[in-house]
Short mmCIF file of C-alpha atoms in Angstrom, two decimals:
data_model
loop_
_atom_site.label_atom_id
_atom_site.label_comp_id
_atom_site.label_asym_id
_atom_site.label_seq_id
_atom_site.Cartn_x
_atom_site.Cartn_y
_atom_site.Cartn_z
CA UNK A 247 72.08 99.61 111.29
CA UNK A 248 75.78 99.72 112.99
CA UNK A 249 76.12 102.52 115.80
CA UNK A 250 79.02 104.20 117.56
CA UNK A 251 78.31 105.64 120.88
CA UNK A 252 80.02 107.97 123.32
CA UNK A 253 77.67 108.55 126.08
CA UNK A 254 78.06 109.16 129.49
CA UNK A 255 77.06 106.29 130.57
CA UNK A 256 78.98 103.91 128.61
CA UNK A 257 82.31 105.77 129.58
CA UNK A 258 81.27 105.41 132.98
CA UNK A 259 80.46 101.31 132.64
CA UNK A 260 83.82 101.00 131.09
CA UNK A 261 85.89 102.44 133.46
CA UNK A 262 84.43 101.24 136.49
CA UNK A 263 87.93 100.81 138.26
CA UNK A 264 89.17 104.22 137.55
CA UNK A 265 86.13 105.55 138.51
CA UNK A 266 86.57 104.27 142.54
CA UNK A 267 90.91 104.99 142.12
CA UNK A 268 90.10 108.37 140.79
CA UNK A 269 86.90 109.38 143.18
CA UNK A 270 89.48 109.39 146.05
CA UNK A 271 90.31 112.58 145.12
CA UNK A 272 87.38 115.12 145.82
CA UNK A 273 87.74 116.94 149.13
CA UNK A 274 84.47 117.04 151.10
CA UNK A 275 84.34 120.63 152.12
CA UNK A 276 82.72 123.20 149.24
CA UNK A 277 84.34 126.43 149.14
CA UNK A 278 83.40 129.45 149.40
CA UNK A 279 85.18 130.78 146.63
CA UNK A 280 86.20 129.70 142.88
CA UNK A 281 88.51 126.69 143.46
CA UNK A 282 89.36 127.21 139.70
CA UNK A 283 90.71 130.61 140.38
CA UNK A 284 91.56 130.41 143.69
CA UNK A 285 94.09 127.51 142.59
CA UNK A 286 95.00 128.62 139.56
CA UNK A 287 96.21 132.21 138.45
CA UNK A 288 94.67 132.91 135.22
CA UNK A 289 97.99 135.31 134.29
CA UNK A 290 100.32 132.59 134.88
CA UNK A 291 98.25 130.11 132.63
CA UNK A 292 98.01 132.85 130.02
CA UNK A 293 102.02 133.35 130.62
CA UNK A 294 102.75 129.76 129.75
CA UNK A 295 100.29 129.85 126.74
CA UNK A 296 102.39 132.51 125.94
CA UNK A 297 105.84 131.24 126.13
CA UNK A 298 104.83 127.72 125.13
CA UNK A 299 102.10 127.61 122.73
CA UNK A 300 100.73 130.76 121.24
CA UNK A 301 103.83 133.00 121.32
CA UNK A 302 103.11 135.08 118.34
CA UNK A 303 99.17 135.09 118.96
CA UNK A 304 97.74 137.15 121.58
CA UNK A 305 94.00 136.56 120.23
CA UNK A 306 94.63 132.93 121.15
CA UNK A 307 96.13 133.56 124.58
CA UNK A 308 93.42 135.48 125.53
CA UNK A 309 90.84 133.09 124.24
CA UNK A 310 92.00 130.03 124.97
CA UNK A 311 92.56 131.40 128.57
CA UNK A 312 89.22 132.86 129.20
CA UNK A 313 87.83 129.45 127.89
CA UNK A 314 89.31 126.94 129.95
CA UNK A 315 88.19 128.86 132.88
CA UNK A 316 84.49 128.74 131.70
CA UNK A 317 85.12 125.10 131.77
CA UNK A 318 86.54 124.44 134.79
CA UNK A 319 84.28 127.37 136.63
CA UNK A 320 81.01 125.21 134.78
CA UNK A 321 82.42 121.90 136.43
CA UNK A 322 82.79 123.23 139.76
CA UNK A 323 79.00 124.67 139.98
CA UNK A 324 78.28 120.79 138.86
CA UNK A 325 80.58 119.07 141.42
CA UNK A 326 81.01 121.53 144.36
CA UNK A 327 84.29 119.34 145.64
CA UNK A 328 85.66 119.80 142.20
CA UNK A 329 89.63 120.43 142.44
CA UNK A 330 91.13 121.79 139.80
CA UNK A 331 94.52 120.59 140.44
CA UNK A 332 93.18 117.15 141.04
CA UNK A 333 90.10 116.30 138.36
CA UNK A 334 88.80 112.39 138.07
CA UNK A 335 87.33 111.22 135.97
CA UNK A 336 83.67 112.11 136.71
CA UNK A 337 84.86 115.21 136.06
CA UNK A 338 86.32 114.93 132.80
CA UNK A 339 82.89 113.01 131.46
CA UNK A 340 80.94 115.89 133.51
CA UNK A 341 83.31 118.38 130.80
CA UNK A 342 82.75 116.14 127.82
CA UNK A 343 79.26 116.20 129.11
CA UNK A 344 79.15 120.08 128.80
CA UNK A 345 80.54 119.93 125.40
CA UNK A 346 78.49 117.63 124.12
CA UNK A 347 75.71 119.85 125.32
CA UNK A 348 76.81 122.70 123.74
CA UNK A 349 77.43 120.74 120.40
CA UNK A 350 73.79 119.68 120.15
CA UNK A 351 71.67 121.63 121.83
CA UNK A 352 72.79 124.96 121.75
CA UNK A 353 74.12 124.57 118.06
CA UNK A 354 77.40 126.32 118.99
CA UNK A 355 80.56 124.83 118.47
CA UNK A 356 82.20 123.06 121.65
CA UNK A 357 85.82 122.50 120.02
CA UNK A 358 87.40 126.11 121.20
CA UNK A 359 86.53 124.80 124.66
CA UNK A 360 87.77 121.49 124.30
CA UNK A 361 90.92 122.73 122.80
CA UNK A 362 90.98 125.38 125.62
CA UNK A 363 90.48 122.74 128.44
CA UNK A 364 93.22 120.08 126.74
CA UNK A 365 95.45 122.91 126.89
CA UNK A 366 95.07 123.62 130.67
CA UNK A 367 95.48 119.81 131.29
CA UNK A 368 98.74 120.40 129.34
CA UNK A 369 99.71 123.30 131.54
CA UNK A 370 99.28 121.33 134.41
CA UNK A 371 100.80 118.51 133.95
CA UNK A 372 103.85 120.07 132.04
CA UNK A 373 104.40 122.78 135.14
CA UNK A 374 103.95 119.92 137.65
CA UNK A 375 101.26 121.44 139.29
CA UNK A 376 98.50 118.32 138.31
CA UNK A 377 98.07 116.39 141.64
CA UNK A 378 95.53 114.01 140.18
CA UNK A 379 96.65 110.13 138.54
CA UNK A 380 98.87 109.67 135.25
CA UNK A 381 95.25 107.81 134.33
CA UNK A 382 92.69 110.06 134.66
CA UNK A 383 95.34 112.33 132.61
CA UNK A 384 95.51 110.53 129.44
CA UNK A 385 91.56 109.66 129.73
CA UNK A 386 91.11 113.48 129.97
CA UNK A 387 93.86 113.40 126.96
CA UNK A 388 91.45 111.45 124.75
CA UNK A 389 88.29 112.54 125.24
CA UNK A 390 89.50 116.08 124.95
CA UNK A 391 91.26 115.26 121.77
CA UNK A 392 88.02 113.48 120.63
CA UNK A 393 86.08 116.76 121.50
CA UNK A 394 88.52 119.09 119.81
CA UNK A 395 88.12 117.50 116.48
CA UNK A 396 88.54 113.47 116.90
CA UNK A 397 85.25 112.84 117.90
CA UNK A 398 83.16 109.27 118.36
CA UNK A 399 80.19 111.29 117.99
CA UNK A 400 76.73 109.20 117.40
CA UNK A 401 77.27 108.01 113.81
CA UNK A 402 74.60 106.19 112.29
CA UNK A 403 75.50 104.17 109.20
CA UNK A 404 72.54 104.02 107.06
CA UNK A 405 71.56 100.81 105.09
CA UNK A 406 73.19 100.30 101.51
CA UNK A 407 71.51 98.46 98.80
CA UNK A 408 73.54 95.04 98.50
CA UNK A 409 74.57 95.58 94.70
CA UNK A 410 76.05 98.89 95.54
CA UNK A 411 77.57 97.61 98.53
CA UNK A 412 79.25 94.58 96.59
CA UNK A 413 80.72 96.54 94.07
CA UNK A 414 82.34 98.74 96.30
CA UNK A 415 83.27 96.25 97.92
CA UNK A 416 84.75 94.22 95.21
CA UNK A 417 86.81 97.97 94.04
CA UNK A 418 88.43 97.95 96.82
CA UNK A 419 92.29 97.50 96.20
CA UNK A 420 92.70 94.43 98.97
CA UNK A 421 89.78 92.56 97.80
CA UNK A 422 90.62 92.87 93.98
CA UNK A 423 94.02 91.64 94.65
CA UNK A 424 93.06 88.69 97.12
CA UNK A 425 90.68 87.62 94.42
CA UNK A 426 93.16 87.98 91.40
CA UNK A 427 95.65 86.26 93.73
CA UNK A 428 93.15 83.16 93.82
CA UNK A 429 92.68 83.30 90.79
CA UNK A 430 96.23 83.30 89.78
CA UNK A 431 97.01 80.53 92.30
CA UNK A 432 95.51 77.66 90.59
CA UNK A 433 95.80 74.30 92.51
CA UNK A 434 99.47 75.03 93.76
CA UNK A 435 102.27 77.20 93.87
CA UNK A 436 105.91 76.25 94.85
CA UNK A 437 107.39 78.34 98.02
CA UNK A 438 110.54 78.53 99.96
CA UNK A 439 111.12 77.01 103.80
CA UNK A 440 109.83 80.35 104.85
CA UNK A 441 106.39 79.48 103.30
CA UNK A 442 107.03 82.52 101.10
CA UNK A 443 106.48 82.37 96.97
CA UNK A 444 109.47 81.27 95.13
CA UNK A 445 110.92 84.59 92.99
CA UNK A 446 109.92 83.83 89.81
CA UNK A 447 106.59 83.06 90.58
CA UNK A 448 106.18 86.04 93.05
CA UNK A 449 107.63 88.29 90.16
CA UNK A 450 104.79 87.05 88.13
CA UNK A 451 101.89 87.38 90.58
CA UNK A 452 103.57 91.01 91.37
CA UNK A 453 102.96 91.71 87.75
CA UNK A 454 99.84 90.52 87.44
CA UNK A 455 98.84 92.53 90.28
CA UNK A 456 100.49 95.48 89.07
CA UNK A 457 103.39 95.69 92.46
CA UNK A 458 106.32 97.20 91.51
CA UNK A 459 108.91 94.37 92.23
CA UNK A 460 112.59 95.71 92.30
CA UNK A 461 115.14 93.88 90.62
CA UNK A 462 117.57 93.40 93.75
CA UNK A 463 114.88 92.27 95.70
CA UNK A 464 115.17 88.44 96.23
CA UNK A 465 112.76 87.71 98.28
CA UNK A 466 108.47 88.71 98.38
CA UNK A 467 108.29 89.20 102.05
CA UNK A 468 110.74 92.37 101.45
CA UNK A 469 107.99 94.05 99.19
CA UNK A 470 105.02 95.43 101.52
CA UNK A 471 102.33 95.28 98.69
CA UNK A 472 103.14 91.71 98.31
CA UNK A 473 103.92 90.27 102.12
CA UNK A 474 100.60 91.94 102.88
CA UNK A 475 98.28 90.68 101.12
CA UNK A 476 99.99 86.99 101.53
CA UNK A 477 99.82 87.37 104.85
CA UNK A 478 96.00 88.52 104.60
CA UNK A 479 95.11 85.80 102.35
CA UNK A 480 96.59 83.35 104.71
CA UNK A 481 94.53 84.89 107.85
CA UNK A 482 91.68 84.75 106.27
CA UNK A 483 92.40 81.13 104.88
CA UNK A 484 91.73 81.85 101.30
CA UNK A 485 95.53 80.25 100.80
CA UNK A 486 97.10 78.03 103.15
CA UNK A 487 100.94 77.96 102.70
CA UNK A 488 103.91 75.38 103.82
CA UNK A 489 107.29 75.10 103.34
CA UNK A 490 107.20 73.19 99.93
CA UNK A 491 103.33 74.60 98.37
CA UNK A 492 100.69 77.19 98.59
CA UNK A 493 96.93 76.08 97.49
CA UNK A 494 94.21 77.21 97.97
CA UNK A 495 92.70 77.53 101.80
CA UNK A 496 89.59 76.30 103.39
CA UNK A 497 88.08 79.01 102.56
CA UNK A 498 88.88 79.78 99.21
CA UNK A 499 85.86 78.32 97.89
CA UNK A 500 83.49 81.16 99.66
CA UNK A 501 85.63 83.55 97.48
CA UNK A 502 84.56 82.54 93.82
CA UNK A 503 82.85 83.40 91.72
CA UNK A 504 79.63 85.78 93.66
CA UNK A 505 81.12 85.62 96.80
CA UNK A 506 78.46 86.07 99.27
CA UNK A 507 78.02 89.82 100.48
CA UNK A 508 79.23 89.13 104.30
CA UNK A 509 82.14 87.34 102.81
CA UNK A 510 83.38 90.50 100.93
CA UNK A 511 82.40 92.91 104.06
CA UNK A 512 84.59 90.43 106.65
CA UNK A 513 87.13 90.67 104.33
CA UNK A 514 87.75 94.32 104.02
CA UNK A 515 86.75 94.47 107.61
CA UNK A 516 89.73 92.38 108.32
CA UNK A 517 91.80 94.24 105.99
CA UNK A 518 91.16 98.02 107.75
CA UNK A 519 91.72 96.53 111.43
CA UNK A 520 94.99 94.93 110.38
CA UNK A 521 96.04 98.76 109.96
CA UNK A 522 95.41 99.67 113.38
CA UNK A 523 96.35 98.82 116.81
CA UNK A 524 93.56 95.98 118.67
CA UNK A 525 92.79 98.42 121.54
CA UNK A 526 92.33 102.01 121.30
CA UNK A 527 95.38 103.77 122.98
CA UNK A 528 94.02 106.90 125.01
CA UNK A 529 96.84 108.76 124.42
CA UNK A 530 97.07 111.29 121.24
CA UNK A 531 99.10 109.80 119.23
CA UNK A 532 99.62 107.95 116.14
CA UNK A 533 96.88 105.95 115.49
CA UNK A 534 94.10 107.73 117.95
CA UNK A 535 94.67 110.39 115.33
CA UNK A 536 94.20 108.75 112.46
CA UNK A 537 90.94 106.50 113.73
CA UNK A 538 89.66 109.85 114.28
CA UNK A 539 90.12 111.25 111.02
CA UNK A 540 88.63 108.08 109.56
CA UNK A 541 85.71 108.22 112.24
CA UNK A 542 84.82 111.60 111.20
CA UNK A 543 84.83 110.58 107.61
CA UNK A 544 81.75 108.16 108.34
CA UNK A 545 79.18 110.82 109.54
CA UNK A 546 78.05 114.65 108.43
CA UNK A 547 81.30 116.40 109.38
CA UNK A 548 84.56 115.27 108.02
CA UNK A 549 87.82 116.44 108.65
CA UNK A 550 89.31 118.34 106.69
CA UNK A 551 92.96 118.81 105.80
CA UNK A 552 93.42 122.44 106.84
CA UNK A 553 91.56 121.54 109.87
CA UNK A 554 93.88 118.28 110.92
CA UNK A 555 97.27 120.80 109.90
CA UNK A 556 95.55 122.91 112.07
CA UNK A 557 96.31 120.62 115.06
CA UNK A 558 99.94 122.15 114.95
CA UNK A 559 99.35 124.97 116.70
CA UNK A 560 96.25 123.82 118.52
CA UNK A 561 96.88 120.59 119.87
CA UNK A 562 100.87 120.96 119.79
CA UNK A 563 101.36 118.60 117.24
CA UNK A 564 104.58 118.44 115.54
CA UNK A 565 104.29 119.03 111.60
CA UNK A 566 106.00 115.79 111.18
CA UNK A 567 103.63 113.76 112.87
CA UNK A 568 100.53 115.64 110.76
CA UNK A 569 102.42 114.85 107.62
CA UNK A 570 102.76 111.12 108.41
CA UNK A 571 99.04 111.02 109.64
CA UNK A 572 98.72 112.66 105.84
CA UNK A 573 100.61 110.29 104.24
CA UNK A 574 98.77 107.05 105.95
CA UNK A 575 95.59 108.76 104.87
CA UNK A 576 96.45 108.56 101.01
CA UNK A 577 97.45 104.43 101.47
CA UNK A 578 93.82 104.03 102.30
CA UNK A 579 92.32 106.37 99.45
CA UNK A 580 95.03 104.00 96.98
CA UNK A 581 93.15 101.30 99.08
CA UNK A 582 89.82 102.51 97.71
CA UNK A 583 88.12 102.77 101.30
CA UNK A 584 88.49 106.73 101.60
CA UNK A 585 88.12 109.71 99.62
CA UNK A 586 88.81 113.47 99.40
CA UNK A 587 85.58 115.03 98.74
CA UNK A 588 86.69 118.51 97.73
CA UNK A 589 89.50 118.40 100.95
CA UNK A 590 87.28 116.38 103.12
CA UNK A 591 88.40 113.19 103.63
CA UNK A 592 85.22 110.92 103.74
CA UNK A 593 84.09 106.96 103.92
CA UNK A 594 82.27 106.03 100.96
CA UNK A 595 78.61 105.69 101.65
CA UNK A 596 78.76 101.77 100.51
CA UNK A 597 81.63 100.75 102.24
CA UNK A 598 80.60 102.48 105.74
CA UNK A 599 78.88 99.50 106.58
CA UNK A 600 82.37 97.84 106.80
CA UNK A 601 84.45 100.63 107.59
CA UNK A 602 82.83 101.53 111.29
CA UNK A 603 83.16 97.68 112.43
CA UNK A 604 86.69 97.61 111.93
CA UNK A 605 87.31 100.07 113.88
CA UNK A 606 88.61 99.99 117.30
CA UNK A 607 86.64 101.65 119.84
CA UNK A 608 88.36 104.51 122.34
CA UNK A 609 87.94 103.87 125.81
CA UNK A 610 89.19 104.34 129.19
CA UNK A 611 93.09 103.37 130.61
CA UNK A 612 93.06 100.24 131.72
CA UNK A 613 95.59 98.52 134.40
#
């Protein structure tokens, strides 16, 4: 059984370093009134959310206003030195903390608050009133974003029978081609100096692959489908190129025939990471996003695509940057690795095994 985890505890472990840079900031004296409101003026907040986020929504305002204030009023009762212009990051896992509460105990949905929270970390840092380290910023940044809908919940991958899992496996679009490609290889190939396929042979793997191969294209390493999977192959040492032949690689041999079951899951394992950066970046960008999405798609709750457009106006995502999180979504269902259930994007059951250890694991900014 594979497990992803996003306790407390962990995030603390991690970030050990932060943890002592960031602790600095707590004053020592408790006060006697609301630091959150005594520091903050809820009208201005709602004012900016106003002007900046929700101009043509005063529902949200109001909401997202009264919520981040429930937040930072809960976190203050926790940590009596809590400063709202100044959080650490105990206090960010102390709010993830509460929201994870609220997710499973109370059976109410935590993502208004999170969104609500991000949102005042937004206001803060975008007025210039956050005192506290450009660190603790984007780890509040992530874990917010991972609360509001991006979330490494607990995510059990149950056990797949190994025939179902091979086949899967095998259906995949990398696999099939790295398999047809060995097949098609025989005991040598003839490449250029770049270690590349010469053109008429790469035109005629490119058919037999089915990879559109335009006519004024001289050259395999100019069309994606193909450089890919050559360079995969060769990582994997299935083929082993120079700059006179290609053959087959030392490991080419585990691939025929019934490859063995861990052979096919490192393979596809290999493939997914190869899509996404080694470490986790904590800010929300890019690829955070789209880990998310995939992350969600391996337990009960997947995204769903009127919920990620949704992060337009509740994150402050640009539509352009949805679409292209969109558009990298449908390369993986042509890759066979992801779905749309209904308009739930979603892991296959048999390829989850897989799926969840290529992924790269969020964590705390390191120096």
């Amino acid at each position: 059984m594979s497990q992803l985890s996003r306790d407390k505890k962990k995030r603390r472990a991690q970030r050990k370093r932060k943890n002592e840079s960031g602790n600095g900031n707590h004053s020592n004296v408790v006060p006697l009134f609301g630091s959150a409101t005594r520091h903050l003026a809820p009208k201005a907040f709602e004012s900016w959310l106003r002007a900046e986020v929700f101009p043509d929504d005063e529902e949200a305002v109001t909401h997202i206003g009264a919520y981040a204030f429930i937040v930072l009023d809960a976190i203050e009762q926790v940590n009596p030195g809590f400063d709202p212009l100044s959080w650490t990051a105990d206090d960010v896992d102390a709010m993830v903390s509460m929201l994870n509460h609220i997710d499973s105990n109370q059976g109410q949905d935590a993502k208004p608050l999170a969104i609500a929270i991000e949102t005042m970390r937004r206001y803060l840092m975008e007025t210039g009133m956050w005192l506290g380290t450009e660190s603790v910023s984007a780890y509040a940044a992530e874990q917010f974003a991972l609360a509001a809908g991006l979330e490494f919940q607990t995510t059990t991958i149950e056990e797949v029978d190994e025939a179902t899992e091979r086949g899967a496996l095998l259906e995949t679009r990398p696999l099939r081609r790295v398999t047809e490609l060995l097949d098609w290889l025989g005991p040598h190939r003839p490449t250029t100096q770049s270690r590349w396929l010469k053109p008429a042979d790469a035109r005629d793997l490119a058919r037999r692959l089915d990879i559109d191969f335009p006519a004024h294209v001289k050259s395999m390493s100019n069309v994606a489908s193909l450089h890919d999977l050559w360079e995969f192959a060769q990582a994997l040492d299935i083929v082993e190129a120079n700059t006179s032949s290609a053959r087959p690689g030392r490991a080419a041999h585990l691939w025929r025939e019934e490859p063995r079951i861990d052979v096919l899951r490192v393979g596809l394992i290999a493939w997914v990471r190869s899509g996404f950066p080694r470490e986790y970046n904590p800010d929300i960008d890019f690829s955070s996003s789209v880990i998310g999405v995939v992350v969600s798609g391996l337990g009960d709750s997947p995204l769903s695509i009127a919920e990620i457009d949704a992060w337009v106006p509740k994150l402050g995502l640009s539509e352009f940057f949805v679409e292209a999180i969109h558009r990298r979504l449908e390369l993986y269902i042509d890759e066979g690795w992801l779905t749309l259930e209904g308009d739930r994007y979603v892991v296959p059951v048999a390829l989850r095994p897989a799926v969840v250890s290529a992924l790269p694991l969020p964590g705390p900014p390191q120096d």
